[in-house]
Amino acid sequence: MAYRVLGRAGPPQPRRARRLLFAFTLSLSCTYLCYSFLCCCDGLGQSRLLGAPRCLRSPSASGQKLLAKSRPCDPPGPTPSEPSAPSAPAAAAPAPRLSGSNHSGSPKLGTKRLPQALIVGVKKGGTRAVLEFIRVHPDVRALGTEPHFFDRNYGRGLDWYRSLMPRTSETQITLEKTPSYFVTQEAPRRIFNMSRDTKLIVVVRNPVTRAISDYTQTLSKKPDIPTFEGLSFRNRSLGLVDVSWNAIRIGMYALHLESWLQYFPLAQIHFVSGERLITDPAGEMGRIQDFLGIKRFITDKHFYFNKTKGFPCLKKPESTLLPRCLGKSKGRTHVQIDPEVIDQLREFYRPYNIKFYETVGQDFRWE
């Protein structure tokens, strides 16, 4: 009995002591490694406690399995204390595609807008001249062709109409010309529905001269049509004018104007004298520019009178080039008409002209 008690109270065996020391050391090492893994960056990545994403920086050949399960790290950026080393330039990101870009990638300035102003008439009154003259102004962009939207193509919709327009900046005016609008019954209402603020330009001319010019143009395309006298009268001896012929009907300006005044006030309609446009183009264009609310950029220095054609031509004030005139279809020699026919038509138009003068407050002196 004494032996067993003495054995238990004595010092531990050397082998057992070594085992306890090894276990304690191993436990301490594991604790240290776990702490290092959580709080520091190891070879596989950075700790979540440091707020960095876990990723592979430089995987070794022995770490291919880990590489397959982890995403590569972004290139490390410089620390505030050390300057960044020069690196190869990164590939430029593709530029965003602009809505106004052409196929070559160069941007087009401006936006396609519905017109704020329209040259609505009249045929053979001088509308082409007004269009070409006003296009010289830097604050005006105009469609070169006649879209005939409000008379023939209205069913295509405003989006189609807008797509035809030139691109303009915020400070520019979009304009188009279709002379047949003035005599189209539905045009005033349709234009009003597009914008009640639309400014309207009407180029008028002595209705008898206008009718002869209209006939001359048609004759150049259809040489077999009846004579001017035959188309103008239902019964010439009785003085009965055929108002169903479009060349005659267009010149009844007061009649057509009534439709426009149902939708637009006179303040939004500007009347240009076709005769004064020839004798004083700068004066007429000055009034048009005032009506559109733009500065008087087009002046006398922009015009040169062509005696052969009988009307003014455009020139660039700073250029030594020859002036630019309207095409061959403009300035045709009119067909010779019996003076008695002209007198009869003047009498026919007289009451319409007087009413027109009174309505617009301007005497065009066609009598």
mmCIF file of C-alpha atoms in Angstrom:
data_model
loop_
_atom_site.group_PDB
_atom_site.id
_atom_site.type_symbol
_atom_site.label_atom_id
_atom_site.label_comp_id
_atom_site.label_asym_id
_atom_site.label_seq_id
_atom_site.Cartn_x
_atom_site.Cartn_y
_atom_site.Cartn_z
ATOM 1 C CA MET A 1 0.000 0.000 0.000
ATOM 2 C CA ALA A 2 2.740 2.447 0.801
ATOM 3 C CA TYR A 3 4.387 1.863 -2.521
ATOM 4 C CA ARG A 4 1.289 2.836 -4.566
ATOM 5 C CA VAL A 5 0.802 6.080 -2.654
ATOM 6 C CA LEU A 6 4.392 7.059 -3.042
ATOM 7 C CA GLY A 7 4.188 6.276 -6.801
ATOM 8 C CA ARG A 8 1.269 8.650 -7.341
ATOM 9 C CA ALA A 9 2.746 11.514 -5.396
ATOM 10 C CA GLY A 10 6.106 11.338 -7.165
ATOM 11 C CA PRO A 11 7.059 13.229 -10.363
ATOM 12 C CA PRO A 12 5.499 12.220 -13.748
ATOM 13 C CA GLN A 13 7.255 9.910 -16.053
ATOM 14 C CA PRO A 14 9.473 11.615 -18.699
ATOM 15 C CA ARG A 15 7.533 10.176 -21.703
ATOM 16 C CA ARG A 16 4.205 11.462 -20.431
ATOM 17 C CA ALA A 17 5.648 14.921 -19.858
ATOM 18 C CA ARG A 18 6.921 15.121 -23.392
ATOM 19 C CA ARG A 19 3.458 14.218 -24.710
ATOM 20 C CA LEU A 20 1.796 16.958 -22.690
ATOM 21 C CA LEU A 21 4.343 19.527 -23.857
ATOM 22 C CA PHE A 22 3.845 18.520 -27.506
ATOM 23 C CA ALA A 23 0.043 18.809 -27.231
ATOM 24 C CA PHE A 24 0.310 22.258 -25.636
ATOM 25 C CA THR A 25 2.713 23.466 -28.327
ATOM 26 C CA LEU A 26 0.523 22.117 -31.117
ATOM 27 C CA SER A 27 -2.559 23.821 -29.682
ATOM 28 C CA LEU A 28 -0.740 27.123 -29.428
ATOM 29 C CA SER A 29 0.528 26.844 -33.032
ATOM 30 C CA CYS A 30 -2.946 26.113 -34.409
ATOM 31 C CA THR A 31 -4.369 29.089 -32.569
ATOM 32 C CA TYR A 32 -1.673 31.332 -34.013
ATOM 33 C CA LEU A 33 -2.194 30.028 -37.547
ATOM 34 C CA CYS A 34 -5.957 30.533 -37.367
ATOM 35 C CA TYR A 35 -5.477 34.076 -36.135
ATOM 36 C CA SER A 36 -2.992 34.742 -38.929
ATOM 37 C CA PHE A 37 -5.381 33.363 -41.528
ATOM 38 C CA LEU A 38 -8.254 35.589 -40.367
ATOM 39 C CA CYS A 39 -6.382 38.847 -39.843
ATOM 40 C CA CYS A 40 -3.574 38.811 -42.366
ATOM 41 C CA CYS A 41 -3.048 38.153 -46.060
ATOM 42 C CA ASP A 42 -1.826 34.709 -46.923
ATOM 43 C CA GLY A 43 -0.613 33.428 -50.251
ATOM 44 C CA LEU A 44 -4.132 32.688 -51.446
ATOM 45 C CA GLY A 45 -5.739 36.064 -50.832
ATOM 46 C CA GLN A 46 -6.665 38.782 -48.399
ATOM 47 C CA SER A 47 -8.907 38.493 -45.368
ATOM 48 C CA ARG A 48 -12.547 39.430 -45.466
ATOM 49 C CA LEU A 49 -11.964 41.297 -42.210
ATOM 50 C CA LEU A 50 -9.719 43.693 -44.137
ATOM 51 C CA GLY A 51 -12.459 44.321 -46.670
ATOM 52 C CA ALA A 52 -10.551 42.928 -49.677
ATOM 53 C CA PRO A 53 -12.039 40.369 -52.046
ATOM 54 C CA ARG A 54 -10.680 36.906 -51.860
ATOM 55 C CA CYS A 55 -8.786 36.056 -54.993
ATOM 56 C CA LEU A 56 -5.643 34.454 -56.366
ATOM 57 C CA ARG A 57 -2.638 36.682 -56.814
ATOM 58 C CA SER A 58 0.154 34.451 -58.056
ATOM 59 C CA PRO A 59 -0.984 30.848 -58.043
ATOM 60 C CA SER A 60 1.817 28.371 -58.090
ATOM 61 C CA ALA A 61 1.886 25.204 -60.079
ATOM 62 C CA SER A 62 0.748 23.342 -57.007
ATOM 63 C CA GLY A 63 -2.281 25.559 -56.632
ATOM 64 C CA GLN A 64 -4.047 24.864 -59.913
ATOM 65 C CA LYS A 65 -7.053 23.376 -58.138
ATOM 66 C CA LEU A 66 -7.488 26.536 -56.137
ATOM 67 C CA LEU A 67 -7.085 28.600 -59.310
ATOM 68 C CA ALA A 68 -10.004 26.804 -60.881
ATOM 69 C CA LYS A 69 -12.241 27.738 -57.941
ATOM 70 C CA SER A 70 -11.079 31.335 -57.465
ATOM 71 C CA ARG A 71 -11.117 34.390 -59.702
ATOM 72 C CA PRO A 72 -7.863 36.251 -60.486
ATOM 73 C CA CYS A 73 -7.097 39.446 -58.618
ATOM 74 C CA ASP A 74 -7.177 42.863 -60.237
ATOM 75 C CA PRO A 75 -3.724 44.383 -60.664
ATOM 76 C CA PRO A 76 -2.708 45.890 -57.334
ATOM 77 C CA GLY A 77 -2.742 49.675 -57.294
ATOM 78 C CA PRO A 78 0.009 51.798 -55.766
ATOM 79 C CA THR A 79 -0.129 52.654 -52.113
ATOM 80 C CA PRO A 80 -0.317 56.331 -51.126
ATOM 81 C CA SER A 81 3.340 56.250 -50.082
ATOM 82 C CA GLU A 82 4.739 54.937 -53.336
ATOM 83 C CA PRO A 83 4.329 56.353 -56.868
ATOM 84 C CA SER A 84 2.820 54.168 -59.495
ATOM 85 C CA ALA A 85 5.182 52.770 -62.056
ATOM 86 C CA PRO A 86 4.527 53.652 -65.690
ATOM 87 C CA SER A 87 2.511 51.013 -67.407
ATOM 88 C CA ALA A 88 1.481 50.247 -70.950
ATOM 89 C CA PRO A 89 -1.543 52.310 -72.083
ATOM 90 C CA ALA A 90 -4.816 50.475 -71.819
ATOM 91 C CA ALA A 91 -6.888 49.890 -74.908
ATOM 92 C CA ALA A 92 -9.377 52.719 -75.410
ATOM 93 C CA ALA A 93 -12.993 51.839 -74.745
ATOM 94 C CA PRO A 94 -15.277 52.159 -77.769
ATOM 95 C CA ALA A 95 -17.015 55.528 -77.896
ATOM 96 C CA PRO A 96 -20.765 55.453 -77.221
ATOM 97 C CA ARG A 97 -22.839 55.575 -80.368
ATOM 98 C CA LEU A 98 -24.582 58.887 -80.774
ATOM 99 C CA SER A 99 -28.112 59.115 -82.120
ATOM 100 C CA GLY A 100 -26.908 61.665 -84.640
ATOM 101 C CA SER A 101 -23.923 59.750 -85.948
ATOM 102 C CA ASN A 102 -23.465 58.884 -89.572
ATOM 103 C CA HIS A 103 -22.159 55.576 -90.863
ATOM 104 C CA SER A 104 -18.555 56.776 -90.775
ATOM 105 C CA GLY A 105 -18.755 57.402 -87.049
ATOM 106 C CA SER A 106 -18.434 61.197 -87.184
ATOM 107 C CA PRO A 107 -21.200 62.957 -85.243
ATOM 108 C CA LYS A 108 -23.826 65.027 -86.998
ATOM 109 C CA LEU A 109 -24.721 68.209 -85.221
ATOM 110 C CA GLY A 110 -28.298 69.048 -84.399
ATOM 111 C CA THR A 111 -31.624 67.290 -84.266
ATOM 112 C CA LYS A 112 -34.368 66.675 -86.796
ATOM 113 C CA ARG A 113 -37.326 68.797 -85.783
ATOM 114 C CA LEU A 114 -40.745 69.562 -87.168
ATOM 115 C CA PRO A 115 -40.641 72.887 -89.050
ATOM 116 C CA GLN A 116 -41.362 76.082 -87.162
ATOM 117 C CA ALA A 117 -42.037 77.950 -90.418
ATOM 118 C CA LEU A 118 -43.587 76.998 -93.749
ATOM 119 C CA ILE A 119 -43.670 78.591 -97.181
ATOM 120 C CA VAL A 120 -47.224 77.536 -98.034
ATOM 121 C CA GLY A 121 -47.752 79.294 -101.348
ATOM 122 C CA VAL A 122 -48.332 80.206 -103.979
ATOM 123 C CA LYS A 123 -47.290 78.254 -107.015
ATOM 124 C CA LYS A 124 -45.391 80.375 -109.574
ATOM 125 C CA GLY A 125 -45.377 83.268 -107.158
ATOM 126 C CA GLY A 126 -41.655 83.169 -106.305
ATOM 127 C CA THR A 127 -41.533 80.525 -103.589
ATOM 128 C CA ARG A 128 -38.376 78.886 -104.918
ATOM 129 C CA ALA A 129 -36.563 82.209 -104.922
ATOM 130 C CA VAL A 130 -37.585 82.888 -101.317
ATOM 131 C CA LEU A 131 -36.435 79.417 -100.285
ATOM 132 C CA GLU A 132 -33.030 79.752 -101.945
ATOM 133 C CA PHE A 133 -32.514 83.254 -100.604
ATOM 134 C CA ILE A 134 -33.446 82.415 -96.995
ATOM 135 C CA ARG A 135 -31.199 79.342 -96.979
ATOM 136 C CA VAL A 136 -28.212 81.706 -97.100
ATOM 137 C CA HIS A 137 -29.030 82.699 -93.516
ATOM 138 C CA PRO A 138 -26.984 80.750 -90.933
ATOM 139 C CA ASP A 139 -29.954 80.560 -88.556
ATOM 140 C CA VAL A 140 -32.221 78.813 -91.084
ATOM 141 C CA ARG A 141 -32.091 75.231 -92.331
ATOM 142 C CA ALA A 142 -34.571 74.372 -95.051
ATOM 143 C CA LEU A 143 -35.639 71.226 -96.855
ATOM 144 C CA GLY A 144 -34.680 71.558 -100.509
ATOM 145 C CA THR A 145 -37.496 69.448 -101.967
ATOM 146 C CA GLU A 146 -41.255 69.807 -101.567
ATOM 147 C CA PRO A 147 -42.498 67.045 -99.218
ATOM 148 C CA HIS A 148 -46.230 67.650 -99.894
ATOM 149 C CA PHE A 149 -46.975 66.299 -96.433
ATOM 150 C CA PHE A 150 -50.083 68.304 -95.579
ATOM 151 C CA ASP A 151 -51.765 67.661 -98.932
ATOM 152 C CA ARG A 152 -50.612 64.311 -100.369
ATOM 153 C CA ASN A 153 -48.637 62.434 -97.705
ATOM 154 C CA TYR A 154 -50.465 63.250 -94.481
ATOM 155 C CA GLY A 155 -51.248 59.588 -93.890
ATOM 156 C CA ARG A 156 -47.543 58.821 -93.447
ATOM 157 C CA GLY A 157 -47.562 60.556 -90.071
ATOM 158 C CA LEU A 158 -45.503 63.234 -88.348
ATOM 159 C CA ASP A 159 -42.588 60.895 -87.639
ATOM 160 C CA TRP A 160 -42.118 60.359 -91.379
ATOM 161 C CA TYR A 161 -42.415 64.105 -91.949
ATOM 162 C CA ARG A 162 -39.826 64.858 -89.248
ATOM 163 C CA SER A 163 -37.413 62.326 -90.736
ATOM 164 C CA LEU A 164 -37.229 64.413 -93.930
ATOM 165 C CA MET A 165 -36.116 67.559 -92.148
ATOM 166 C CA PRO A 166 -32.512 68.783 -91.984
ATOM 167 C CA ARG A 167 -30.750 68.698 -88.632
ATOM 168 C CA THR A 168 -30.824 71.959 -86.749
ATOM 169 C CA SER A 169 -29.348 73.329 -83.547
ATOM 170 C CA GLU A 170 -31.442 74.874 -80.796
ATOM 171 C CA THR A 171 -30.937 78.350 -82.267
ATOM 172 C CA GLN A 172 -31.817 77.472 -85.874
ATOM 173 C CA ILE A 173 -35.193 77.479 -87.605
ATOM 174 C CA THR A 174 -36.400 74.482 -89.602
ATOM 175 C CA LEU A 175 -38.329 75.460 -92.734
ATOM 176 C CA GLU A 176 -39.932 73.743 -95.694
ATOM 177 C CA LYS A 177 -41.749 74.854 -98.836
ATOM 178 C CA THR A 178 -44.767 73.334 -100.572
ATOM 179 C CA PRO A 179 -46.781 75.935 -102.555
ATOM 180 C CA SER A 180 -49.842 73.733 -102.989
ATOM 181 C CA TYR A 181 -50.616 73.948 -99.261
ATOM 182 C CA PHE A 182 -52.224 77.365 -99.745
ATOM 183 C CA VAL A 183 -55.019 75.974 -101.913
ATOM 184 C CA THR A 184 -55.490 72.709 -99.987
ATOM 185 C CA GLN A 185 -58.635 72.859 -97.868
ATOM 186 C CA GLU A 186 -57.326 70.525 -95.148
ATOM 187 C CA ALA A 187 -53.840 72.052 -94.856
ATOM 188 C CA PRO A 188 -54.610 74.849 -92.334
ATOM 189 C CA ARG A 189 -56.226 72.466 -89.854
ATOM 190 C CA ARG A 190 -53.473 69.878 -90.238
ATOM 191 C CA ILE A 191 -50.696 72.418 -89.747
ATOM 192 C CA PHE A 192 -52.528 73.870 -86.741
ATOM 193 C CA ASN A 193 -52.737 70.392 -85.212
ATOM 194 C CA MET A 194 -48.970 70.025 -85.660
ATOM 195 C CA SER A 195 -48.273 73.390 -84.018
ATOM 196 C CA ARG A 196 -50.520 76.396 -83.585
ATOM 197 C CA ASP A 197 -47.361 78.555 -83.393
ATOM 198 C CA THR A 198 -46.212 77.746 -86.934
ATOM 199 C CA LYS A 199 -45.204 80.814 -88.941
ATOM 200 C CA LEU A 200 -46.580 80.900 -92.481
ATOM 201 C CA ILE A 201 -45.083 82.627 -95.520
ATOM 202 C CA VAL A 202 -47.251 83.271 -98.594
ATOM 203 C CA VAL A 203 -45.605 84.612 -101.748
ATOM 204 C CA VAL A 204 -48.241 86.244 -103.956
ATOM 205 C CA ARG A 205 -48.076 87.675 -107.429
ATOM 206 C CA ASN A 206 -50.401 89.391 -109.860
ATOM 207 C CA PRO A 207 -52.928 86.565 -110.408
ATOM 208 C CA VAL A 208 -53.098 87.104 -114.161
ATOM 209 C CA THR A 209 -49.316 87.003 -114.573
ATOM 210 C CA ARG A 210 -49.197 84.026 -112.222
ATOM 211 C CA ALA A 211 -51.766 82.114 -114.305
ATOM 212 C CA ILE A 212 -49.815 82.776 -117.527
ATOM 213 C CA SER A 213 -46.594 81.590 -115.877
ATOM 214 C CA ASP A 214 -48.391 78.473 -114.623
ATOM 215 C CA TYR A 215 -49.671 77.728 -118.119
ATOM 216 C CA THR A 216 -46.205 78.301 -119.643
ATOM 217 C CA GLN A 217 -44.701 75.742 -117.291
ATOM 218 C CA THR A 218 -47.397 73.167 -118.077
ATOM 219 C CA LEU A 219 -47.023 73.783 -121.813
ATOM 220 C CA SER A 220 -43.298 72.990 -121.612
ATOM 221 C CA LYS A 221 -44.199 69.544 -120.293
ATOM 222 C CA LYS A 222 -47.399 68.930 -122.279
ATOM 223 C CA PRO A 223 -47.185 70.678 -125.659
ATOM 224 C CA ASP A 224 -50.585 69.294 -126.771
ATOM 225 C CA ILE A 225 -52.732 71.022 -124.130
ATOM 226 C CA PRO A 226 -55.425 73.514 -125.258
ATOM 227 C CA THR A 227 -54.698 77.214 -125.569
ATOM 228 C CA PHE A 228 -54.599 79.492 -122.566
ATOM 229 C CA GLU A 229 -57.746 81.255 -123.725
ATOM 230 C CA GLY A 230 -59.572 77.953 -124.173
ATOM 231 C CA LEU A 231 -58.733 76.824 -120.637
ATOM 232 C CA SER A 232 -59.455 80.174 -118.983
ATOM 233 C CA PHE A 233 -63.073 80.623 -120.111
ATOM 234 C CA ARG A 234 -66.202 78.548 -120.181
ATOM 235 C CA ASN A 235 -67.679 81.194 -122.490
ATOM 236 C CA ARG A 236 -65.355 84.001 -123.477
ATOM 237 C CA SER A 237 -67.990 86.051 -125.282
ATOM 238 C CA LEU A 238 -70.014 86.177 -122.075
ATOM 239 C CA GLY A 239 -66.912 86.657 -119.944
ATOM 240 C CA LEU A 240 -67.516 83.439 -117.972
ATOM 241 C CA VAL A 241 -64.193 82.414 -116.443
ATOM 242 C CA ASP A 242 -63.617 78.735 -115.722
ATOM 243 C CA VAL A 243 -62.757 78.742 -112.011
ATOM 244 C CA SER A 244 -62.388 74.962 -112.056
ATOM 245 C CA TRP A 245 -59.075 75.336 -113.902
ATOM 246 C CA ASN A 246 -56.409 75.288 -111.211
ATOM 247 C CA ALA A 247 -54.299 77.984 -112.870
ATOM 248 C CA ILE A 248 -57.232 80.396 -112.503
ATOM 249 C CA ARG A 249 -58.428 79.235 -109.103
ATOM 250 C CA ILE A 250 -55.049 79.619 -107.357
ATOM 251 C CA GLY A 251 -55.112 83.385 -108.011
ATOM 252 C CA MET A 252 -58.318 83.862 -106.024
ATOM 253 C CA TYR A 253 -56.197 84.607 -102.939
ATOM 254 C CA ALA A 254 -58.951 86.069 -100.765
ATOM 255 C CA LEU A 255 -61.002 82.907 -101.152
ATOM 256 C CA HIS A 256 -58.186 80.602 -99.986
ATOM 257 C CA LEU A 257 -57.103 82.939 -97.193
ATOM 258 C CA GLU A 258 -60.454 82.494 -95.455
ATOM 259 C CA SER A 259 -59.581 78.883 -94.640
ATOM 260 C CA TRP A 260 -56.267 79.897 -93.058
ATOM 261 C CA LEU A 261 -57.768 82.645 -90.918
ATOM 262 C CA GLN A 262 -60.029 80.086 -89.268
ATOM 263 C CA TYR A 263 -56.915 78.647 -87.579
ATOM 264 C CA PHE A 264 -54.140 81.260 -87.702
ATOM 265 C CA PRO A 265 -54.170 85.003 -86.935
ATOM 266 C CA LEU A 266 -52.805 87.412 -89.514
ATOM 267 C CA ALA A 267 -49.841 88.071 -87.225
ATOM 268 C CA GLN A 268 -48.591 84.552 -88.006
ATOM 269 C CA ILE A 269 -48.903 84.947 -91.790
ATOM 270 C CA HIS A 270 -46.420 86.992 -93.785
ATOM 271 C CA PHE A 271 -47.210 87.979 -97.373
ATOM 272 C CA VAL A 272 -44.352 88.487 -99.808
ATOM 273 C CA SER A 273 -44.812 90.450 -103.016
ATOM 274 C CA GLY A 274 -43.523 88.435 -105.944
ATOM 275 C CA GLU A 275 -43.025 91.640 -107.919
ATOM 276 C CA ARG A 276 -41.011 93.388 -105.211
ATOM 277 C CA LEU A 277 -38.977 90.201 -104.718
ATOM 278 C CA ILE A 278 -37.610 90.879 -108.226
ATOM 279 C CA THR A 279 -37.162 94.660 -107.990
ATOM 280 C CA ASP A 280 -36.063 94.821 -104.338
ATOM 281 C CA PRO A 281 -34.987 91.363 -103.133
ATOM 282 C CA ALA A 282 -33.041 92.692 -100.138
ATOM 283 C CA GLY A 283 -36.049 94.668 -98.913
ATOM 284 C CA GLU A 284 -38.421 91.712 -99.166
ATOM 285 C CA MET A 285 -35.903 89.364 -97.547
ATOM 286 C CA GLY A 286 -35.326 91.883 -94.764
ATOM 287 C CA ARG A 287 -39.035 91.790 -93.909
ATOM 288 C CA ILE A 288 -39.033 87.987 -94.019
ATOM 289 C CA GLN A 289 -36.098 87.866 -91.604
ATOM 290 C CA ASP A 290 -37.941 90.254 -89.270
ATOM 291 C CA PHE A 291 -41.025 88.031 -89.427
ATOM 292 C CA LEU A 292 -38.983 84.941 -88.543
ATOM 293 C CA GLY A 293 -37.353 86.773 -85.653
ATOM 294 C CA ILE A 294 -33.784 86.473 -86.932
ATOM 295 C CA LYS A 295 -31.185 89.154 -87.581
ATOM 296 C CA ARG A 296 -30.975 90.809 -90.991
ATOM 297 C CA PHE A 297 -28.074 88.817 -92.355
ATOM 298 C CA ILE A 298 -29.222 88.781 -96.024
ATOM 299 C CA THR A 299 -28.757 92.247 -97.511
ATOM 300 C CA ASP A 300 -28.091 94.009 -100.812
ATOM 301 C CA LYS A 301 -24.579 92.605 -100.969
ATOM 302 C CA HIS A 302 -26.022 89.114 -101.508
ATOM 303 C CA PHE A 303 -27.785 89.919 -104.823
ATOM 304 C CA TYR A 304 -26.955 90.576 -108.416
ATOM 305 C CA PHE A 305 -29.625 91.281 -111.030
ATOM 306 C CA ASN A 306 -29.439 88.995 -114.048
ATOM 307 C CA LYS A 307 -30.809 90.898 -117.029
ATOM 308 C CA THR A 308 -31.017 87.762 -119.157
ATOM 309 C CA LYS A 309 -33.226 85.891 -116.720
ATOM 310 C CA GLY A 310 -34.981 89.003 -115.507
ATOM 311 C CA PHE A 311 -34.604 88.360 -111.769
ATOM 312 C CA PRO A 312 -31.919 88.628 -109.065
ATOM 313 C CA CYS A 313 -29.305 85.973 -108.459
ATOM 314 C CA LEU A 314 -27.417 85.114 -105.288
ATOM 315 C CA LYS A 315 -23.754 85.829 -104.766
ATOM 316 C CA LYS A 316 -21.378 85.460 -101.843
ATOM 317 C CA PRO A 317 -20.190 88.921 -100.789
ATOM 318 C CA GLU A 318 -16.650 87.729 -100.036
ATOM 319 C CA SER A 319 -16.365 85.573 -103.163
ATOM 320 C CA THR A 320 -15.249 86.444 -106.666
ATOM 321 C CA LEU A 321 -17.253 83.554 -108.118
ATOM 322 C CA LEU A 322 -20.136 84.169 -110.473
ATOM 323 C CA PRO A 323 -23.539 84.632 -108.817
ATOM 324 C CA ARG A 324 -25.738 81.560 -108.381
ATOM 325 C CA CYS A 325 -29.066 81.817 -110.223
ATOM 326 C CA LEU A 326 -32.163 79.663 -110.160
ATOM 327 C CA GLY A 327 -32.484 76.807 -112.647
ATOM 328 C CA LYS A 328 -33.521 76.846 -116.275
ATOM 329 C CA SER A 329 -37.152 76.246 -115.314
ATOM 330 C CA LYS A 330 -37.224 79.739 -113.773
ATOM 331 C CA GLY A 331 -37.459 82.843 -115.902
ATOM 332 C CA ARG A 332 -39.061 81.214 -118.942
ATOM 333 C CA THR A 333 -40.400 83.546 -121.603
ATOM 334 C CA HIS A 334 -44.179 83.624 -121.184
ATOM 335 C CA VAL A 335 -46.564 82.586 -123.882
ATOM 336 C CA GLN A 336 -48.031 85.558 -125.782
ATOM 337 C CA ILE A 337 -51.641 86.078 -124.731
ATOM 338 C CA ASP A 338 -54.301 88.208 -126.426
ATOM 339 C CA PRO A 339 -54.437 91.551 -124.532
ATOM 340 C CA GLU A 340 -58.228 91.363 -124.461
ATOM 341 C CA VAL A 341 -58.024 88.047 -122.608
ATOM 342 C CA ILE A 342 -55.691 89.672 -120.078
ATOM 343 C CA ASP A 343 -58.130 92.570 -119.601
ATOM 344 C CA GLN A 344 -61.020 90.173 -119.045
ATOM 345 C CA LEU A 345 -59.068 88.249 -116.435
ATOM 346 C CA ARG A 346 -58.061 91.472 -114.684
ATOM 347 C CA GLU A 347 -61.722 92.396 -114.347
ATOM 348 C CA PHE A 348 -62.479 88.944 -113.031
ATOM 349 C CA TYR A 349 -59.785 89.127 -110.363
ATOM 350 C CA ARG A 350 -60.440 92.738 -109.327
ATOM 351 C CA PRO A 351 -63.006 92.052 -106.562
ATOM 352 C CA TYR A 352 -60.888 89.208 -105.187
ATOM 353 C CA ASN A 353 -57.790 91.432 -105.187
ATOM 354 C CA ILE A 354 -59.542 94.285 -103.398
ATOM 355 C CA LYS A 355 -60.855 91.946 -100.717
ATOM 356 C CA PHE A 356 -57.392 90.473 -100.347
ATOM 357 C CA TYR A 357 -55.812 93.922 -99.915
ATOM 358 C CA GLU A 358 -58.357 94.856 -97.272
ATOM 359 C CA THR A 359 -57.908 91.615 -95.365
ATOM 360 C CA VAL A 360 -54.109 91.675 -95.181
ATOM 361 C CA GLY A 361 -53.811 95.465 -94.954
ATOM 362 C CA GLN A 362 -51.472 95.752 -97.931
ATOM 363 C CA ASP A 363 -51.970 97.090 -101.466
ATOM 364 C CA PHE A 364 -50.049 95.016 -104.002
ATOM 365 C CA ARG A 365 -51.068 97.323 -106.904
ATOM 366 C CA TRP A 366 -52.069 94.655 -109.398
ATOM 367 C CA GLU A 367 -54.694 96.843 -111.121
#
